[in-house]
mmCIF file of C-alpha atoms in Angstrom:
data_model
loop_
_atom_site.group_PDB
_atom_site.id
_atom_site.type_symbol
_atom_site.label_atom_id
_atom_site.label_comp_id
_atom_site.label_asym_id
_atom_site.label_seq_id
_atom_site.Cartn_x
_atom_site.Cartn_y
_atom_site.Cartn_z
ATOM 1 C CA MET J 1 100.707 76.741 71.547
ATOM 2 C CA LEU J 2 100.007 77.783 75.336
ATOM 3 C CA LYS J 3 97.403 75.645 77.205
ATOM 4 C CA VAL J 4 95.936 77.530 79.765
ATOM 5 C CA GLY J 5 93.693 75.313 82.050
ATOM 6 C CA ILE J 6 90.508 77.162 83.918
ATOM 7 C CA VAL J 7 89.766 76.305 87.553
ATOM 8 C CA GLY J 8 86.078 78.112 88.286
ATOM 9 C CA ALA J 9 83.615 77.495 86.066
ATOM 10 C CA GLY J 10 81.684 81.144 87.108
ATOM 11 C CA ALA J 11 81.186 84.340 85.396
ATOM 12 C CA MET J 12 84.771 85.199 85.668
ATOM 13 C CA GLY J 13 85.639 81.681 84.229
ATOM 14 C CA GLY J 14 83.656 82.106 81.601
ATOM 15 C CA VAL J 15 84.908 85.655 80.730
ATOM 16 C CA HIS J 16 88.321 84.423 81.019
ATOM 17 C CA ALA J 17 87.181 81.080 78.758
ATOM 18 C CA ASP J 18 85.714 83.588 75.668
ATOM 19 C CA ALA J 19 88.685 85.765 76.022
ATOM 20 C CA TYR J 20 91.226 82.835 75.651
ATOM 21 C CA GLY J 21 89.755 81.537 72.469
ATOM 22 C CA ARG J 22 89.769 85.071 70.758
ATOM 23 C CA ILE J 23 93.965 85.030 71.523
ATOM 24 C CA PRO J 24 95.954 83.494 68.902
ATOM 25 C CA GLY J 25 98.690 80.687 70.175
ATOM 26 C CA VAL J 26 96.303 80.237 73.515
ATOM 27 C CA LYS J 27 94.458 77.103 73.990
ATOM 28 C CA VAL J 28 91.775 76.322 77.040
ATOM 29 C CA ALA J 29 93.237 72.924 78.289
ATOM 30 C CA GLY J 30 90.522 72.157 80.576
ATOM 31 C CA ILE J 31 88.084 73.377 83.116
ATOM 32 C CA VAL J 32 87.784 72.174 86.607
ATOM 33 C CA ASP J 33 84.915 72.915 88.934
ATOM 34 C CA VAL J 34 83.357 70.850 91.863
ATOM 35 C CA ARG J 35 80.364 71.087 90.353
ATOM 36 C CA PRO J 36 80.267 68.891 87.652
ATOM 37 C CA ASP J 37 77.615 70.312 85.334
ATOM 38 C CA ALA J 38 79.152 73.876 85.625
ATOM 39 C CA ALA J 39 82.147 72.484 84.571
ATOM 40 C CA GLU J 40 80.737 70.438 81.628
ATOM 41 C CA THR J 41 78.303 73.370 80.314
ATOM 42 C CA LEU J 42 81.593 76.093 80.241
ATOM 43 C CA ALA J 43 83.809 73.139 78.571
ATOM 44 C CA LEU J 44 81.530 72.593 76.106
ATOM 45 C CA ARG J 45 81.463 76.244 75.006
ATOM 46 C CA SER J 46 84.786 76.495 75.121
ATOM 47 C CA GLY J 47 86.034 73.356 73.037
ATOM 48 C CA THR J 48 87.634 71.191 75.627
ATOM 49 C CA ARG J 49 86.560 68.920 78.857
ATOM 50 C CA GLY J 50 85.177 69.271 81.737
ATOM 51 C CA TYR J 51 86.800 67.985 85.661
ATOM 52 C CA THR J 52 85.802 68.067 89.317
ATOM 53 C CA ALA J 53 89.424 66.961 90.699
ATOM 54 C CA TRP J 54 92.907 68.511 89.889
ATOM 55 C CA GLU J 55 94.668 65.260 89.485
ATOM 56 C CA THR J 56 92.513 63.555 86.841
ATOM 57 C CA TRP J 57 93.006 67.124 85.094
ATOM 58 C CA MET J 58 96.898 67.745 85.211
ATOM 59 C CA ASN J 59 97.089 64.381 83.876
ATOM 60 C CA GLU J 60 94.796 64.505 81.402
ATOM 61 C CA GLU J 61 95.556 68.094 80.459
ATOM 62 C CA GLN J 62 98.714 69.482 81.244
ATOM 63 C CA PRO J 63 98.328 72.736 81.009
ATOM 64 C CA ASP J 64 101.132 75.194 81.114
ATOM 65 C CA VAL J 65 99.218 77.961 83.243
ATOM 66 C CA ILE J 66 96.539 77.918 85.762
ATOM 67 C CA ASP J 67 94.056 80.550 85.632
ATOM 68 C CA ILE J 68 92.263 80.901 89.108
ATOM 69 C CA CYS J 69 88.857 82.524 88.988
ATOM 70 C CA LEU J 70 87.352 81.017 92.230
ATOM 71 C CA PRO J 71 85.709 82.797 95.260
ATOM 72 C CA THR J 72 88.051 84.946 97.096
ATOM 73 C CA PRO J 73 88.796 82.378 99.927
ATOM 74 C CA MET J 74 89.550 79.803 97.268
ATOM 75 C CA HIS J 75 92.429 81.219 95.793
ATOM 76 C CA ARG J 76 95.479 80.517 98.070
ATOM 77 C CA ASP J 77 95.054 76.860 98.418
ATOM 78 C CA ALA J 78 94.560 76.955 94.445
ATOM 79 C CA ALA J 79 97.585 79.368 93.651
ATOM 80 C CA ILE J 80 99.779 77.079 96.333
ATOM 81 C CA THR J 81 99.127 73.678 94.444
ATOM 82 C CA ALA J 82 99.342 75.328 91.302
ATOM 83 C CA ALA J 83 102.962 76.710 92.015
ATOM 84 C CA SER J 84 104.406 74.253 94.381
ATOM 85 C CA VAL J 85 102.893 71.326 93.255
ATOM 86 C CA TYR J 86 102.913 71.175 89.766
ATOM 87 C CA GLY J 87 105.138 73.951 88.921
ATOM 88 C CA LYS J 88 102.645 75.848 86.630
ATOM 89 C CA HIS J 89 102.208 79.922 85.887
ATOM 90 C CA VAL J 90 100.011 81.524 87.997
ATOM 91 C CA ILE J 91 96.961 83.590 86.640
ATOM 92 C CA CYS J 92 94.684 84.592 89.967
ATOM 93 C CA GLU J 93 91.359 87.289 89.530
ATOM 94 C CA LYS J 94 91.740 89.912 92.095
ATOM 95 C CA PRO J 95 91.644 90.206 95.094
ATOM 96 C CA LEU J 96 94.710 88.487 95.210
ATOM 97 C CA ALA J 97 93.621 86.504 98.620
ATOM 98 C CA GLY J 98 91.471 87.964 101.543
ATOM 99 C CA SER J 99 94.363 88.439 103.595
ATOM 100 C CA LEU J 100 98.045 89.467 103.808
ATOM 101 C CA GLU J 101 99.244 86.283 105.232
ATOM 102 C CA ALA J 102 97.452 84.218 102.225
ATOM 103 C CA ALA J 103 98.809 87.023 99.948
ATOM 104 C CA GLY J 104 102.033 86.349 101.049
ATOM 105 C CA GLU J 105 102.080 82.945 101.115
ATOM 106 C CA MET J 106 100.993 82.992 97.293
ATOM 107 C CA ILE J 107 103.535 84.873 96.138
ATOM 108 C CA GLU J 108 106.155 83.023 98.026
ATOM 109 C CA ALA J 109 104.610 79.667 96.520
ATOM 110 C CA CYS J 110 105.361 80.889 92.994
ATOM 111 C CA ASP J 111 108.878 82.916 93.326
ATOM 112 C CA LYS J 112 110.072 79.770 95.021
ATOM 113 C CA ALA J 113 108.740 78.075 92.248
ATOM 114 C CA GLY J 114 110.289 80.069 89.736
ATOM 115 C CA VAL J 115 106.692 80.491 87.633
ATOM 116 C CA LEU J 116 104.747 83.802 87.329
ATOM 117 C CA LEU J 117 101.909 85.172 89.940
ATOM 118 C CA LEU J 118 99.669 87.370 87.218
ATOM 119 C CA VAL J 119 97.025 89.217 89.117
ATOM 120 C CA GLY J 120 93.717 90.160 87.406
ATOM 121 C CA GLN J 121 93.730 94.024 88.896
ATOM 122 C CA VAL J 122 91.599 94.545 85.213
ATOM 123 C CA LEU J 123 91.326 98.502 85.788
ATOM 124 C CA ARG J 124 94.728 98.886 84.531
ATOM 125 C CA PHE J 125 93.569 97.655 80.984
ATOM 126 C CA PHE J 126 90.505 99.912 80.683
ATOM 127 C CA PRO J 127 91.495 102.105 78.061
ATOM 128 C CA ASP J 128 89.491 105.417 79.729
ATOM 129 C CA TYR J 129 92.006 104.313 82.894
ATOM 130 C CA ALA J 130 95.159 103.919 81.138
ATOM 131 C CA LYS J 131 94.822 107.082 79.328
ATOM 132 C CA ALA J 132 93.443 109.133 82.242
ATOM 133 C CA LYS J 133 96.681 107.807 83.923
ATOM 134 C CA SER J 134 98.862 108.808 80.807
ATOM 135 C CA LEU J 135 97.879 112.217 80.753
ATOM 136 C CA VAL J 136 98.391 112.854 84.762
ATOM 137 C CA ASP J 137 102.401 111.088 84.171
ATOM 138 C CA GLU J 138 102.718 113.709 81.622
ATOM 139 C CA GLY J 139 101.739 116.520 83.718
ATOM 140 C CA ALA J 140 98.621 117.790 81.999
ATOM 141 C CA VAL J 141 96.310 118.378 85.421
ATOM 142 C CA GLY J 142 99.987 119.782 87.037
ATOM 143 C CA THR J 143 100.562 118.210 90.323
ATOM 144 C CA PRO J 144 97.403 116.174 91.267
ATOM 145 C CA GLY J 145 95.898 117.780 94.689
ATOM 146 C CA THR J 146 92.427 115.763 95.020
ATOM 147 C CA ILE J 147 91.421 112.751 93.366
ATOM 148 C CA ARG J 148 87.772 111.427 93.922
ATOM 149 C CA THR J 149 86.308 108.089 92.136
ATOM 150 C CA GLN J 150 83.406 106.128 92.234
ATOM 151 C CA ARG J 151 82.212 102.755 91.457
ATOM 152 C CA LEU J 152 78.610 102.216 91.959
ATOM 153 C CA SER J 153 76.563 98.510 90.882
ATOM 154 C CA SER J 154 73.755 96.828 92.105
ATOM 155 C CA CYS J 155 74.616 93.428 94.574
ATOM 156 C CA PRO J 156 76.503 90.592 92.972
ATOM 157 C CA LEU J 157 75.332 87.145 94.236
ATOM 158 C CA GLY J 158 77.710 84.619 93.039
ATOM 159 C CA SER J 159 77.147 80.861 93.823
ATOM 160 C CA GLU J 160 75.448 80.498 97.193
ATOM 161 C CA GLY J 161 75.666 84.075 97.581
ATOM 162 C CA TRP J 162 79.122 84.111 98.907
ATOM 163 C CA TYR J 163 79.276 87.970 97.417
ATOM 164 C CA ARG J 164 77.037 89.116 100.603
ATOM 165 C CA ASP J 165 78.811 87.223 102.950
ATOM 166 C CA MET J 166 81.463 89.785 104.356
ATOM 167 C CA ASN J 167 83.735 87.250 105.784
ATOM 168 C CA LEU J 168 84.395 85.718 102.544
ATOM 169 C CA SER J 169 84.205 88.471 99.687
ATOM 170 C CA GLY J 170 85.304 91.398 102.256
ATOM 171 C CA GLY J 171 82.221 93.386 100.885
ATOM 172 C CA ILE J 172 82.822 96.530 98.359
ATOM 173 C CA LEU J 173 85.624 97.593 100.438
ATOM 174 C CA LEU J 174 88.045 94.660 99.348
ATOM 175 C CA ASP J 175 85.848 92.858 95.892
ATOM 176 C CA LEU J 176 84.949 96.165 94.450
ATOM 177 C CA LEU J 177 86.852 99.472 95.592
ATOM 178 C CA ILE J 178 90.184 97.250 95.594
ATOM 179 C CA HIS J 179 89.894 98.160 91.690
ATOM 180 C CA ASP J 180 90.147 102.427 92.335
ATOM 181 C CA PHE J 181 92.905 101.387 95.019
ATOM 182 C CA ASP J 182 94.770 100.077 93.173
ATOM 183 C CA TRP J 183 94.600 102.495 90.310
ATOM 184 C CA MET J 184 95.122 105.370 92.783
ATOM 185 C CA ARG J 185 98.277 103.697 93.873
ATOM 186 C CA TRP J 186 99.591 102.784 90.149
ATOM 187 C CA THR J 187 98.955 106.455 89.154
ATOM 188 C CA PHE J 188 99.669 108.772 92.563
ATOM 189 C CA GLY J 189 101.815 106.481 94.618
ATOM 190 C CA GLU J 190 101.823 105.013 98.074
ATOM 191 C CA VAL J 191 99.371 105.530 100.726
ATOM 192 C CA GLU J 192 99.985 106.367 104.133
ATOM 193 C CA ARG J 193 96.710 106.632 105.664
ATOM 194 C CA VAL J 194 93.225 105.378 105.194
ATOM 195 C CA TYR J 195 89.797 105.910 106.625
ATOM 196 C CA ALA J 196 86.628 104.595 105.377
ATOM 197 C CA LYS J 197 82.779 104.967 106.448
ATOM 198 C CA SER J 198 80.332 101.690 105.626
ATOM 199 C CA LEU J 199 76.803 101.112 105.196
ATOM 200 C CA LEU J 200 77.350 97.676 106.993
ATOM 201 C CA ALA J 201 79.953 98.816 109.314
ATOM 202 C CA ARG J 202 77.133 100.400 110.703
ATOM 203 C CA GLY J 203 74.696 97.246 110.774
ATOM 204 C CA ALA J 204 72.671 98.954 107.902
ATOM 205 C CA GLY J 205 71.909 95.659 105.915
ATOM 206 C CA VAL J 206 73.282 93.183 102.929
ATOM 207 C CA TYR J 207 73.441 96.577 100.351
ATOM 208 C CA ASP J 208 76.299 98.264 101.280
ATOM 209 C CA HIS J 209 77.438 101.611 100.759
ATOM 210 C CA ALA J 210 80.990 103.398 101.349
ATOM 211 C CA LEU J 211 83.292 106.613 101.326
ATOM 212 C CA VAL J 212 86.898 106.199 101.817
ATOM 213 C CA SER J 213 89.818 108.531 101.930
ATOM 214 C CA LEU J 214 93.463 108.204 100.908
ATOM 215 C CA ARG J 215 96.285 109.831 101.766
ATOM 216 C CA PHE J 216 99.093 109.479 99.669
ATOM 217 C CA ALA J 217 102.791 110.129 100.854
ATOM 218 C CA SER J 218 103.200 112.851 97.529
ATOM 219 C CA GLY J 219 100.262 114.862 99.656
ATOM 220 C CA ALA J 220 97.588 114.070 97.462
ATOM 221 C CA ILE J 221 94.358 113.088 98.779
ATOM 222 C CA GLY J 222 92.009 110.316 97.259
ATOM 223 C CA HIS J 223 88.081 109.757 97.776
ATOM 224 C CA ALA J 224 86.696 106.401 96.899
ATOM 225 C CA VAL J 225 82.773 106.114 96.584
ATOM 226 C CA GLY J 226 81.663 102.507 96.109
ATOM 227 C CA SER J 227 78.196 101.209 96.213
ATOM 228 C CA TRP J 228 76.548 97.597 96.067
ATOM 229 C CA ALA J 229 73.235 99.498 96.924
ATOM 230 C CA TYR J 230 71.903 100.606 93.224
ATOM 231 C CA PRO J 231 69.388 98.775 91.683
ATOM 232 C CA GLU J 232 71.177 97.768 88.649
ATOM 233 C CA GLY J 233 73.452 98.502 86.328
ATOM 234 C CA PHE J 234 77.129 99.794 86.676
ATOM 235 C CA ARG J 235 78.250 103.301 86.720
ATOM 236 C CA THR J 236 82.033 104.823 87.548
ATOM 237 C CA GLN J 237 83.123 108.069 87.377
ATOM 238 C CA LEU J 238 87.070 110.161 87.861
ATOM 239 C CA GLU J 239 88.229 113.115 88.179
ATOM 240 C CA VAL J 240 91.533 114.369 89.059
ATOM 241 C CA ALA J 241 92.198 117.998 89.824
ATOM 242 C CA GLY J 242 95.857 119.282 89.520
ATOM 243 C CA ASP J 243 97.296 122.858 90.107
ATOM 244 C CA LYS J 244 97.221 123.210 86.282
ATOM 245 C CA GLY J 245 93.323 121.883 85.677
ATOM 246 C CA ILE J 246 90.786 118.827 85.964
ATOM 247 C CA LEU J 247 90.554 115.694 84.235
ATOM 248 C CA SER J 248 87.396 114.023 84.448
ATOM 249 C CA MET J 249 86.010 110.660 83.392
ATOM 250 C CA ASN J 250 82.094 109.603 83.300
ATOM 251 C CA SER J 251 80.920 106.239 82.278
ATOM 252 C CA ASP J 252 77.334 107.977 81.335
ATOM 253 C CA GLU J 253 79.006 110.155 78.895
ATOM 254 C CA GLU J 254 79.972 108.814 75.517
ATOM 255 C CA LYS J 255 83.030 111.053 75.717
ATOM 256 C CA THR J 256 84.524 109.396 79.421
ATOM 257 C CA ASN J 257 87.505 111.370 79.596
ATOM 258 C CA ARG J 258 88.366 114.834 79.285
ATOM 259 C CA VAL J 259 91.129 117.115 80.644
ATOM 260 C CA LEU J 260 90.610 120.851 80.764
ATOM 261 C CA LEU J 261 93.658 123.498 81.018
ATOM 262 C CA HIS J 262 93.425 126.859 83.041
ATOM 263 C CA ARG J 263 94.079 129.714 80.413
ATOM 264 C CA GLN J 264 97.668 130.048 79.284
ATOM 265 C CA ALA J 265 99.305 133.167 80.225
ATOM 266 C CA SER J 266 99.273 134.537 76.317
ATOM 267 C CA GLY J 267 95.543 134.126 76.548
ATOM 268 C CA GLU J 268 95.437 131.371 74.544
ATOM 269 C CA THR J 269 92.332 129.373 74.458
ATOM 270 C CA PRO J 270 92.304 126.589 76.886
ATOM 271 C CA ASN J 271 93.574 123.430 75.536
ATOM 272 C CA VAL J 272 90.632 120.429 75.193
ATOM 273 C CA GLN J 273 91.646 117.081 75.166
ATOM 274 C CA ILE J 274 89.500 113.831 74.226
ATOM 275 C CA PRO J 275 91.067 111.039 74.081
ATOM 276 C CA GLU J 276 90.284 108.007 71.771
ATOM 277 C CA SER J 277 86.851 106.458 72.552
ATOM 278 C CA PRO J 278 87.379 103.476 74.752
ATOM 279 C CA LEU J 279 86.164 99.943 75.081
ATOM 280 C CA TYR J 280 86.955 98.663 71.603
ATOM 281 C CA SER J 281 88.046 95.497 72.571
ATOM 282 C CA SER J 282 87.596 93.701 76.232
ATOM 283 C CA PRO J 283 89.837 95.004 78.467
ATOM 284 C CA TYR J 284 89.903 91.464 80.115
ATOM 285 C CA GLU J 285 91.013 89.947 76.566
ATOM 286 C CA ASP J 286 94.040 92.881 76.230
ATOM 287 C CA GLU J 287 94.755 91.758 80.517
ATOM 288 C CA LEU J 288 95.224 88.017 79.266
ATOM 289 C CA ARG J 289 96.496 88.762 75.627
ATOM 290 C CA HIS J 290 99.647 90.651 78.310
ATOM 291 C CA PHE J 291 99.454 87.865 81.194
ATOM 292 C CA VAL J 292 100.166 85.302 77.645
ATOM 293 C CA SER J 293 102.877 87.485 76.547
ATOM 294 C CA CYS J 294 104.247 88.095 79.550
ATOM 295 C CA ILE J 295 105.002 84.228 79.675
ATOM 296 C CA THR J 296 105.778 83.796 76.670
ATOM 297 C CA ASP J 297 108.032 86.780 76.281
ATOM 298 C CA LYS J 298 109.659 86.411 79.851
ATOM 299 C CA ARG J 299 107.874 90.379 79.870
ATOM 300 C CA THR J 300 107.264 91.904 83.300
ATOM 301 C CA PRO J 301 103.510 92.526 84.063
ATOM 302 C CA ILE J 302 101.962 95.909 84.027
ATOM 303 C CA VAL J 303 100.524 94.516 87.523
ATOM 304 C CA THR J 304 102.754 92.386 89.613
ATOM 305 C CA GLY J 305 102.174 89.902 92.578
ATOM 306 C CA ALA J 306 103.529 93.100 95.320
ATOM 307 C CA ASP J 307 100.981 95.643 93.498
ATOM 308 C CA ALA J 308 98.210 93.282 94.145
ATOM 309 C CA PHE J 309 99.571 92.668 97.885
ATOM 310 C CA GLU J 310 99.631 96.507 98.566
ATOM 311 C CA ALA J 311 96.077 97.214 96.626
ATOM 312 C CA LEU J 312 94.910 94.322 99.154
ATOM 313 C CA ARG J 313 96.619 95.883 102.029
ATOM 314 C CA ILE J 314 94.856 99.221 101.478
ATOM 315 C CA SER J 315 91.251 97.268 101.053
ATOM 316 C CA LEU J 316 91.882 95.596 104.475
ATOM 317 C CA ALA J 317 92.757 98.997 106.067
ATOM 318 C CA ALA J 318 89.882 100.319 105.145
ATOM 319 C CA ILE J 319 87.866 97.173 106.319
ATOM 320 C CA GLU J 320 89.506 97.909 109.469
ATOM 321 C CA SER J 321 88.753 101.776 109.318
ATOM 322 C CA ALA J 322 85.090 101.319 108.762
ATOM 323 C CA TYR J 323 84.351 98.925 111.722
ATOM 324 C CA SER J 324 86.599 100.931 114.378
ATOM 325 C CA GLY J 325 85.640 104.517 113.366
ATOM 326 C CA LYS J 326 89.934 105.196 113.042
ATOM 327 C CA ALA J 327 92.410 105.717 110.619
ATOM 328 C CA VAL J 328 94.697 103.311 109.949
ATOM 329 C CA THR J 329 98.155 104.598 109.175
ATOM 330 C CA LEU J 330 99.751 102.375 106.886
ATOM 331 C CA GLN J 331 103.762 101.416 107.673
ATOM 332 C CA ALA J 332 106.318 101.915 105.283
ATOM 333 C CA ARG J 333 106.428 98.766 102.749
ATOM 334 C CA GLY J 334 108.856 95.560 103.703
ATOM 335 C CA SER J 335 109.581 92.946 101.816
ATOM 336 C CA VAL J 336 106.804 90.706 100.520
#
């Protein structure tokens, strides 16, 4: 039985706790939060106990894994404590951290302790996005030239409204669009240059809307649109155009993925591929099942700490560009 303790009893802590309850061989071993009522409420729902202090929690529950579902600025200290002090594997919600320095320290601490660092870049586990990547990898659209993504929602609040504090959450360029940045890098390779425009960077209030252009080392160009200015709901779109056709996905459509290929030289009707319907299971549950298997079976994770570091690097470059008004060139990766 793998015992997983959860730090943070907010919305994502609840999502993770519920998912673990559906994964065989996993037990939720305590919920930790500085808010005792929040810890107790989620603990009661999860069949475990709530705690406010790490030392008491660790002594009584002795978890094998620490799952961090805290606001971004708290990730570093929690991960380093889990790895360096207690020698536990770490699962951490995205973004890995709010700065490259903090992210590097988290990775180093886990490496030195010989434990896994598993980061919740969950878009890789959404069936429609995973299928889109596999189609691109298979050459369904040929050589990709342009990629266009949208991620649009209302502005989240979080405990004491921390999402709306740019200094804490990083806004949509860090907290929201890091999903698309990670997926695009996973699918199309390294990013060389970033250029961004943002309402917040222009002093336009709390409801941010941003446009980001990415130039990939392959020569492909990505365009990402993110918004917390929508009144309600959550919408996503994806389009990949290559020299053999276009792959498109729209969350408003029942059939979310389509691939349209150019007519063959023989005059045959173009192929149309409609992948299986997504979201039969929760992507968060699929992600955590994968992380559990990486720990128990010593498997290499789909998303590594280095991957999460690079997604963060793109997000921070977008923030820099939005505020400076200039494109930011990313240097070739060194060791993390």
